[in-house]
Amino acid sequence: MRYTLQVQYIGKNFAGSQIQFENGREIETPTIQGELEKALCKLIIGGKAAVNKTRQVKTVFSGRTDRGVNSEGQVVHFDTDKSIVASKFVYQLNEILPKEISVSDLKAVDEKFHAQKSAKSRYYRYVFVNRKCKNAFDGDLMRVKFDINIDRMNKALSYLLGEHDFSSFKSSGTLNPSKVCFIEKAAAYRDGDKVIIDIVGNRFLYNMVRTIVGTLLEIEGHNRSAELMKQVLDACDRRKAGHTVSPYGLTLMKVTY
């Protein structure tokens, strides 16, 4: 049977969501997938042997998140021939997982369901602090000292709506040759001294959201026109965009199917 999990995590202490490989061999570094598979293996297979063979229960994530990126709505599927009682299993799984990782839901799905390929949209949120002085409760959030014009920021984001080639906003690590994405929502607003940027699209390139935010800050920091975002988008040239901002503050909020 195939099951899905809703997974939340704080990405600060992990090398991204996916197990890392080099020359075909798994790298010994902490990842969300590695910890999740280890816990699933203990519950489903059991025994000391399971600890050393975590890949006996393989998971598929809706998408990769980088080191430092959080999740409130990551979707993961896995297969097992054992019947699972959802409420009991979720409780036991959360007791095993590290404190930075939790599971909020488990359900059986059709075997044709695929956490990544069946997804229709992904919703990301980036949050930063807009204040000159630091605050002990800012945590790892990026702090921007110069004034932010939310209206101009939303005007710049409006140029990203629809289907475009987002080559200007990808990092060199993008493996998928397709650079075309469809963005259905891109909006910024304030919540006290925090600025929140929500972006929803069918897919995202490697570091795309963080580079979009970096370009917004390039516009704001130098008092540039919002139309610069369109110029950067149309150029399909990474050198035209702003820098890739910190992963802290980026959260995968929801995946829609």
mmCIF file of C-alpha atoms in Angstrom:
data_model
loop_
_atom_site.group_PDB
_atom_site.id
_atom_site.type_symbol
_atom_site.label_atom_id
_atom_site.label_comp_id
_atom_site.label_asym_id
_atom_site.label_seq_id
_atom_site.Cartn_x
_atom_site.Cartn_y
_atom_site.Cartn_z
ATOM 1 C CA MET A 1 0.000 0.000 0.000
ATOM 2 C CA ARG A 2 1.018 3.609 -0.543
ATOM 3 C CA TYR A 3 0.762 6.198 2.220
ATOM 4 C CA THR A 4 1.353 9.946 2.379
ATOM 5 C CA LEU A 5 2.691 11.998 5.271
ATOM 6 C CA GLN A 6 2.377 15.707 6.010
ATOM 7 C CA VAL A 7 5.788 16.671 7.364
ATOM 8 C CA GLN A 8 6.973 19.789 9.198
ATOM 9 C CA TYR A 9 10.608 20.589 9.914
ATOM 10 C CA ILE A 10 13.098 23.255 10.912
ATOM 11 C CA GLY A 11 15.881 22.960 8.361
ATOM 12 C CA LYS A 12 18.678 24.780 10.191
ATOM 13 C CA ASN A 13 20.533 21.676 11.410
ATOM 14 C CA PHE A 14 20.065 19.559 8.271
ATOM 15 C CA ALA A 15 21.841 19.454 4.920
ATOM 16 C CA GLY A 16 18.544 19.864 3.090
ATOM 17 C CA SER A 17 15.537 17.600 2.739
ATOM 18 C CA GLN A 18 17.050 14.960 0.460
ATOM 19 C CA ILE A 19 19.631 12.264 1.180
ATOM 20 C CA GLN A 20 22.941 13.342 -0.345
ATOM 21 C CA PHE A 21 24.967 11.175 -2.740
ATOM 22 C CA GLU A 22 28.478 11.458 -4.155
ATOM 23 C CA ASN A 23 29.778 9.086 -6.810
ATOM 24 C CA GLY A 24 26.750 6.888 -6.244
ATOM 25 C CA ARG A 25 27.343 6.540 -2.510
ATOM 26 C CA GLU A 26 25.287 8.091 0.282
ATOM 27 C CA ILE A 27 27.038 10.901 2.151
ATOM 28 C CA GLU A 28 26.908 10.642 5.937
ATOM 29 C CA THR A 29 25.235 13.959 6.663
ATOM 30 C CA PRO A 30 21.937 14.665 8.478
ATOM 31 C CA THR A 31 18.948 15.170 6.175
ATOM 32 C CA ILE A 32 15.198 15.250 6.678
ATOM 33 C CA GLN A 33 14.732 12.263 4.394
ATOM 34 C CA GLY A 34 17.414 10.276 6.182
ATOM 35 C CA GLU A 35 15.871 10.851 9.611
ATOM 36 C CA LEU A 36 12.353 10.143 8.344
ATOM 37 C CA GLU A 37 13.341 6.894 6.647
ATOM 38 C CA LYS A 38 15.248 5.785 9.736
ATOM 39 C CA ALA A 39 12.158 6.334 11.902
ATOM 40 C CA LEU A 40 9.825 4.650 9.401
ATOM 41 C CA CYS A 41 12.143 1.684 9.183
ATOM 42 C CA LYS A 42 12.143 1.253 12.971
ATOM 43 C CA LEU A 43 8.346 1.274 13.100
ATOM 44 C CA ILE A 44 7.566 -0.797 10.012
ATOM 45 C CA ILE A 45 10.435 -3.289 9.937
ATOM 46 C CA GLY A 46 11.694 -3.118 13.519
ATOM 47 C CA GLY A 47 14.751 -4.774 14.977
ATOM 48 C CA LYS A 48 18.361 -3.627 15.118
ATOM 49 C CA ALA A 49 18.901 -4.599 11.488
ATOM 50 C CA ALA A 50 16.490 -1.892 10.403
ATOM 51 C CA VAL A 51 18.720 0.801 11.876
ATOM 52 C CA ASN A 52 21.519 -0.091 9.475
ATOM 53 C CA LYS A 53 19.252 -0.524 6.457
ATOM 54 C CA THR A 54 17.118 2.594 6.485
ATOM 55 C CA ARG A 55 16.625 2.522 2.713
ATOM 56 C CA GLN A 56 14.398 -0.534 3.128
ATOM 57 C CA VAL A 57 11.609 2.041 3.469
ATOM 58 C CA LYS A 58 12.094 4.608 0.739
ATOM 59 C CA THR A 59 10.362 7.969 0.725
ATOM 60 C CA VAL A 60 9.535 10.356 -2.122
ATOM 61 C CA PHE A 61 9.221 14.071 -1.301
ATOM 62 C CA SER A 62 7.038 16.587 -3.145
ATOM 63 C CA GLY A 63 10.185 18.598 -3.787
ATOM 64 C CA ARG A 64 13.684 19.280 -2.536
ATOM 65 C CA THR A 65 14.342 21.996 0.034
ATOM 66 C CA ASP A 66 17.858 23.284 0.707
ATOM 67 C CA ARG A 67 19.892 23.482 3.889
ATOM 68 C CA GLY A 68 18.204 25.882 6.302
ATOM 69 C CA VAL A 69 14.801 25.895 4.585
ATOM 70 C CA ASN A 70 11.764 24.989 6.706
ATOM 71 C CA SER A 71 8.505 23.229 5.941
ATOM 72 C CA GLU A 72 4.974 23.393 7.268
ATOM 73 C CA GLY A 73 3.431 21.318 4.491
ATOM 74 C CA GLN A 74 5.944 18.974 2.882
ATOM 75 C CA VAL A 75 4.215 15.915 1.399
ATOM 76 C CA VAL A 76 5.986 12.553 1.354
ATOM 77 C CA HIS A 77 4.870 9.154 0.115
ATOM 78 C CA PHE A 78 6.172 5.670 0.899
ATOM 79 C CA ASP A 79 5.133 2.084 0.176
ATOM 80 C CA THR A 80 4.726 -0.833 2.552
ATOM 81 C CA ASP A 81 2.896 -4.159 2.547
ATOM 82 C CA LYS A 82 1.871 -3.630 6.170
ATOM 83 C CA SER A 83 -1.433 -2.127 7.225
ATOM 84 C CA ILE A 84 -1.042 1.036 9.304
ATOM 85 C CA VAL A 85 -3.381 2.571 11.893
ATOM 86 C CA ALA A 86 -2.935 6.289 11.210
ATOM 87 C CA SER A 87 -3.456 7.846 14.659
ATOM 88 C CA LYS A 88 -1.228 5.348 16.475
ATOM 89 C CA PHE A 89 1.439 5.398 13.789
ATOM 90 C CA VAL A 90 1.699 9.218 13.687
ATOM 91 C CA TYR A 91 2.077 9.368 17.466
ATOM 92 C CA GLN A 92 4.791 6.698 17.476
ATOM 93 C CA LEU A 93 6.608 8.291 14.557
ATOM 94 C CA ASN A 94 6.726 11.671 16.264
ATOM 95 C CA GLU A 95 8.171 10.077 19.392
ATOM 96 C CA ILE A 96 11.078 8.687 17.342
ATOM 97 C CA LEU A 97 11.818 11.676 15.084
ATOM 98 C CA PRO A 98 14.271 14.422 16.110
ATOM 99 C CA LYS A 99 12.672 17.455 17.778
ATOM 100 C CA GLU A 100 13.076 19.529 14.594
ATOM 101 C CA ILE A 101 10.885 17.144 12.553
ATOM 102 C CA SER A 102 7.215 16.270 13.043
ATOM 103 C CA VAL A 103 4.398 14.549 11.170
ATOM 104 C CA SER A 104 0.831 15.850 11.368
ATOM 105 C CA ASP A 105 -1.095 13.494 9.098
ATOM 106 C CA LEU A 106 -0.935 10.078 7.459
ATOM 107 C CA LYS A 107 -3.375 8.579 4.984
ATOM 108 C CA ALA A 108 -3.585 5.763 2.459
ATOM 109 C CA VAL A 109 -3.620 6.821 -1.209
ATOM 110 C CA ASP A 110 -3.932 5.228 -4.614
ATOM 111 C CA GLU A 111 -0.726 3.585 -5.821
ATOM 112 C CA LYS A 112 -0.735 5.931 -8.828
ATOM 113 C CA PHE A 113 -0.286 8.911 -6.521
ATOM 114 C CA HIS A 114 3.203 10.415 -6.596
ATOM 115 C CA ALA A 115 4.213 13.071 -4.049
ATOM 116 C CA GLN A 116 6.301 14.946 -6.609
ATOM 117 C CA LYS A 117 4.758 14.233 -10.004
ATOM 118 C CA SER A 118 1.122 14.517 -8.893
ATOM 119 C CA ALA A 119 1.600 17.955 -7.322
ATOM 120 C CA LYS A 120 -0.210 20.847 -9.031
ATOM 121 C CA SER A 121 1.260 23.755 -7.072
ATOM 122 C CA ARG A 122 3.681 24.625 -4.312
ATOM 123 C CA TYR A 123 3.334 27.545 -1.928
ATOM 124 C CA TYR A 124 6.466 29.152 -0.476
ATOM 125 C CA ARG A 125 6.745 31.974 2.052
ATOM 126 C CA TYR A 126 9.799 34.132 2.746
ATOM 127 C CA VAL A 127 9.947 36.281 5.885
ATOM 128 C CA PHE A 128 12.513 38.908 6.848
ATOM 129 C CA VAL A 129 12.762 41.624 9.479
ATOM 130 C CA ASN A 130 12.631 45.259 8.333
ATOM 131 C CA ARG A 131 14.195 47.161 11.202
ATOM 132 C CA LYS A 132 17.464 48.993 11.869
ATOM 133 C CA CYS A 133 18.101 47.464 15.289
ATOM 134 C CA LYS A 134 18.303 43.778 16.093
ATOM 135 C CA ASN A 135 15.980 41.981 18.470
ATOM 136 C CA ALA A 136 16.899 38.885 20.458
ATOM 137 C CA PHE A 137 13.759 37.155 19.152
ATOM 138 C CA ASP A 138 14.598 37.658 15.464
ATOM 139 C CA GLY A 139 16.283 34.272 15.506
ATOM 140 C CA ASP A 140 17.896 33.465 12.171
ATOM 141 C CA LEU A 141 15.668 35.757 10.103
ATOM 142 C CA MET A 142 17.469 38.126 7.770
ATOM 143 C CA ARG A 143 17.301 41.773 8.903
ATOM 144 C CA VAL A 144 16.988 44.518 6.272
ATOM 145 C CA LYS A 145 17.822 47.976 7.636
ATOM 146 C CA PHE A 146 16.630 50.218 4.778
ATOM 147 C CA ASP A 147 12.970 51.170 4.290
ATOM 148 C CA ILE A 148 10.808 48.826 2.222
ATOM 149 C CA ASN A 149 8.099 50.129 -0.116
ATOM 150 C CA ILE A 150 5.486 47.345 -0.110
ATOM 151 C CA ASP A 151 3.525 48.845 -3.032
ATOM 152 C CA ARG A 152 6.622 48.910 -5.223
ATOM 153 C CA MET A 153 7.526 45.407 -4.119
ATOM 154 C CA ASN A 154 4.096 44.127 -5.158
ATOM 155 C CA LYS A 155 4.383 45.925 -8.492
ATOM 156 C CA ALA A 156 7.699 44.175 -9.110
ATOM 157 C CA LEU A 157 6.234 40.801 -8.129
ATOM 158 C CA SER A 158 3.314 41.282 -10.535
ATOM 159 C CA TYR A 159 5.700 40.888 -13.483
ATOM 160 C CA LEU A 160 6.357 37.294 -12.410
ATOM 161 C CA LEU A 161 2.737 36.177 -12.704
ATOM 162 C CA GLY A 162 1.909 33.724 -15.468
ATOM 163 C CA GLU A 163 4.185 31.397 -17.420
ATOM 164 C CA HIS A 164 7.766 32.536 -18.012
ATOM 165 C CA ASP A 165 11.311 31.325 -18.466
ATOM 166 C CA PHE A 166 12.849 31.888 -15.021
ATOM 167 C CA SER A 167 16.474 31.291 -16.037
ATOM 168 C CA SER A 168 17.471 34.623 -14.466
ATOM 169 C CA PHE A 169 16.466 33.335 -11.047
ATOM 170 C CA LYS A 170 18.031 29.879 -11.066
ATOM 171 C CA SER A 171 21.313 28.801 -9.522
ATOM 172 C CA SER A 172 23.830 26.686 -11.360
ATOM 173 C CA GLY A 173 22.735 23.573 -9.426
ATOM 174 C CA THR A 174 19.468 23.282 -11.374
ATOM 175 C CA LEU A 175 19.431 19.792 -12.890
ATOM 176 C CA ASN A 176 16.071 19.962 -14.691
ATOM 177 C CA PRO A 177 16.664 21.409 -18.198
ATOM 178 C CA SER A 178 13.199 23.038 -18.220
ATOM 179 C CA LYS A 179 13.339 26.609 -16.886
ATOM 180 C CA VAL A 180 9.671 27.458 -17.518
ATOM 181 C CA CYS A 181 7.405 27.882 -14.484
ATOM 182 C CA PHE A 182 3.876 29.166 -13.966
ATOM 183 C CA ILE A 183 3.407 31.572 -11.048
ATOM 184 C CA GLU A 184 -0.209 32.000 -9.954
ATOM 185 C CA LYS A 185 0.388 34.216 -6.921
ATOM 186 C CA ALA A 186 3.188 36.547 -5.807
ATOM 187 C CA ALA A 187 2.445 39.084 -3.081
ATOM 188 C CA ALA A 188 4.172 40.959 -0.249
ATOM 189 C CA TYR A 189 2.733 42.465 2.910
ATOM 190 C CA ARG A 190 3.764 43.659 6.358
ATOM 191 C CA ASP A 191 3.103 42.057 9.711
ATOM 192 C CA GLY A 192 4.514 44.461 12.277
ATOM 193 C CA ASP A 193 8.208 44.864 11.517
ATOM 194 C CA LYS A 194 8.293 41.711 9.385
ATOM 195 C CA VAL A 195 7.876 41.604 5.603
ATOM 196 C CA ILE A 196 6.201 38.458 4.262
ATOM 197 C CA ILE A 197 6.431 37.360 0.627
ATOM 198 C CA ASP A 198 4.118 34.585 -0.594
ATOM 199 C CA ILE A 199 4.753 32.889 -3.940
ATOM 200 C CA VAL A 200 2.673 30.031 -5.399
ATOM 201 C CA GLY A 201 3.661 28.222 -8.569
ATOM 202 C CA ASN A 202 3.477 24.882 -10.333
ATOM 203 C CA ARG A 203 7.225 24.335 -9.882
ATOM 204 C CA PHE A 204 10.332 26.182 -8.749
ATOM 205 C CA LEU A 205 13.938 26.146 -9.891
ATOM 206 C CA TYR A 206 16.909 25.710 -7.573
ATOM 207 C CA ASN A 207 17.140 28.793 -5.282
ATOM 208 C CA MET A 208 14.475 30.558 -7.372
ATOM 209 C CA VAL A 209 12.466 32.060 -4.498
ATOM 210 C CA ARG A 210 15.575 33.248 -2.663
ATOM 211 C CA THR A 211 16.917 34.911 -5.812
ATOM 212 C CA ILE A 212 13.572 36.614 -6.468
ATOM 213 C CA VAL A 213 13.724 38.022 -2.929
ATOM 214 C CA GLY A 214 17.301 39.126 -3.533
ATOM 215 C CA THR A 215 16.188 40.966 -6.681
ATOM 216 C CA LEU A 216 13.376 42.665 -4.758
ATOM 217 C CA LEU A 217 15.932 43.881 -2.222
ATOM 218 C CA GLU A 218 18.176 45.112 -5.037
ATOM 219 C CA ILE A 219 15.258 47.245 -6.260
ATOM 220 C CA GLU A 220 14.383 48.488 -2.781
ATOM 221 C CA GLY A 221 17.917 49.070 -1.544
ATOM 222 C CA HIS A 222 18.868 51.213 -4.544
ATOM 223 C CA ASN A 223 15.453 52.855 -5.022
ATOM 224 C CA ARG A 224 15.127 51.331 -8.489
ATOM 225 C CA SER A 225 11.987 51.088 -10.575
ATOM 226 C CA ALA A 226 9.735 48.034 -10.132
ATOM 227 C CA GLU A 227 10.103 47.482 -13.888
ATOM 228 C CA LEU A 228 13.630 46.226 -13.220
ATOM 229 C CA MET A 229 12.055 42.904 -12.240
ATOM 230 C CA LYS A 230 10.578 42.553 -15.743
ATOM 231 C CA GLN A 231 13.910 43.443 -17.320
ATOM 232 C CA VAL A 232 15.671 40.793 -15.242
ATOM 233 C CA LEU A 233 12.984 38.204 -16.064
ATOM 234 C CA ASP A 234 13.136 38.904 -19.802
ATOM 235 C CA ALA A 235 16.944 38.766 -19.861
ATOM 236 C CA CYS A 236 17.042 35.046 -18.896
ATOM 237 C CA ASP A 237 20.469 35.796 -17.454
ATOM 238 C CA ARG A 238 21.330 34.995 -13.822
ATOM 239 C CA ARG A 239 23.896 37.809 -13.791
ATOM 240 C CA LYS A 240 21.103 40.375 -14.099
ATOM 241 C CA ALA A 241 19.291 39.284 -10.920
ATOM 242 C CA GLY A 242 20.036 40.088 -7.293
ATOM 243 C CA HIS A 243 21.968 37.876 -4.907
ATOM 244 C CA THR A 244 20.543 34.692 -3.409
ATOM 245 C CA VAL A 245 19.404 35.578 0.103
ATOM 246 C CA SER A 246 19.722 33.474 3.252
ATOM 247 C CA PRO A 247 17.651 30.253 3.405
ATOM 248 C CA TYR A 248 16.529 31.165 6.913
ATOM 249 C CA GLY A 249 13.059 32.631 6.609
ATOM 250 C CA LEU A 250 12.021 30.440 3.659
ATOM 251 C CA THR A 251 9.276 27.898 4.349
ATOM 252 C CA LEU A 252 7.416 25.452 2.132
ATOM 253 C CA MET A 253 3.893 26.163 3.325
ATOM 254 C CA LYS A 254 1.677 23.859 1.280
ATOM 255 C CA VAL A 255 1.581 21.472 -1.679
ATOM 256 C CA THR A 256 -1.662 21.204 -3.642
ATOM 257 C CA TYR A 257 -2.801 18.133 -5.591
#
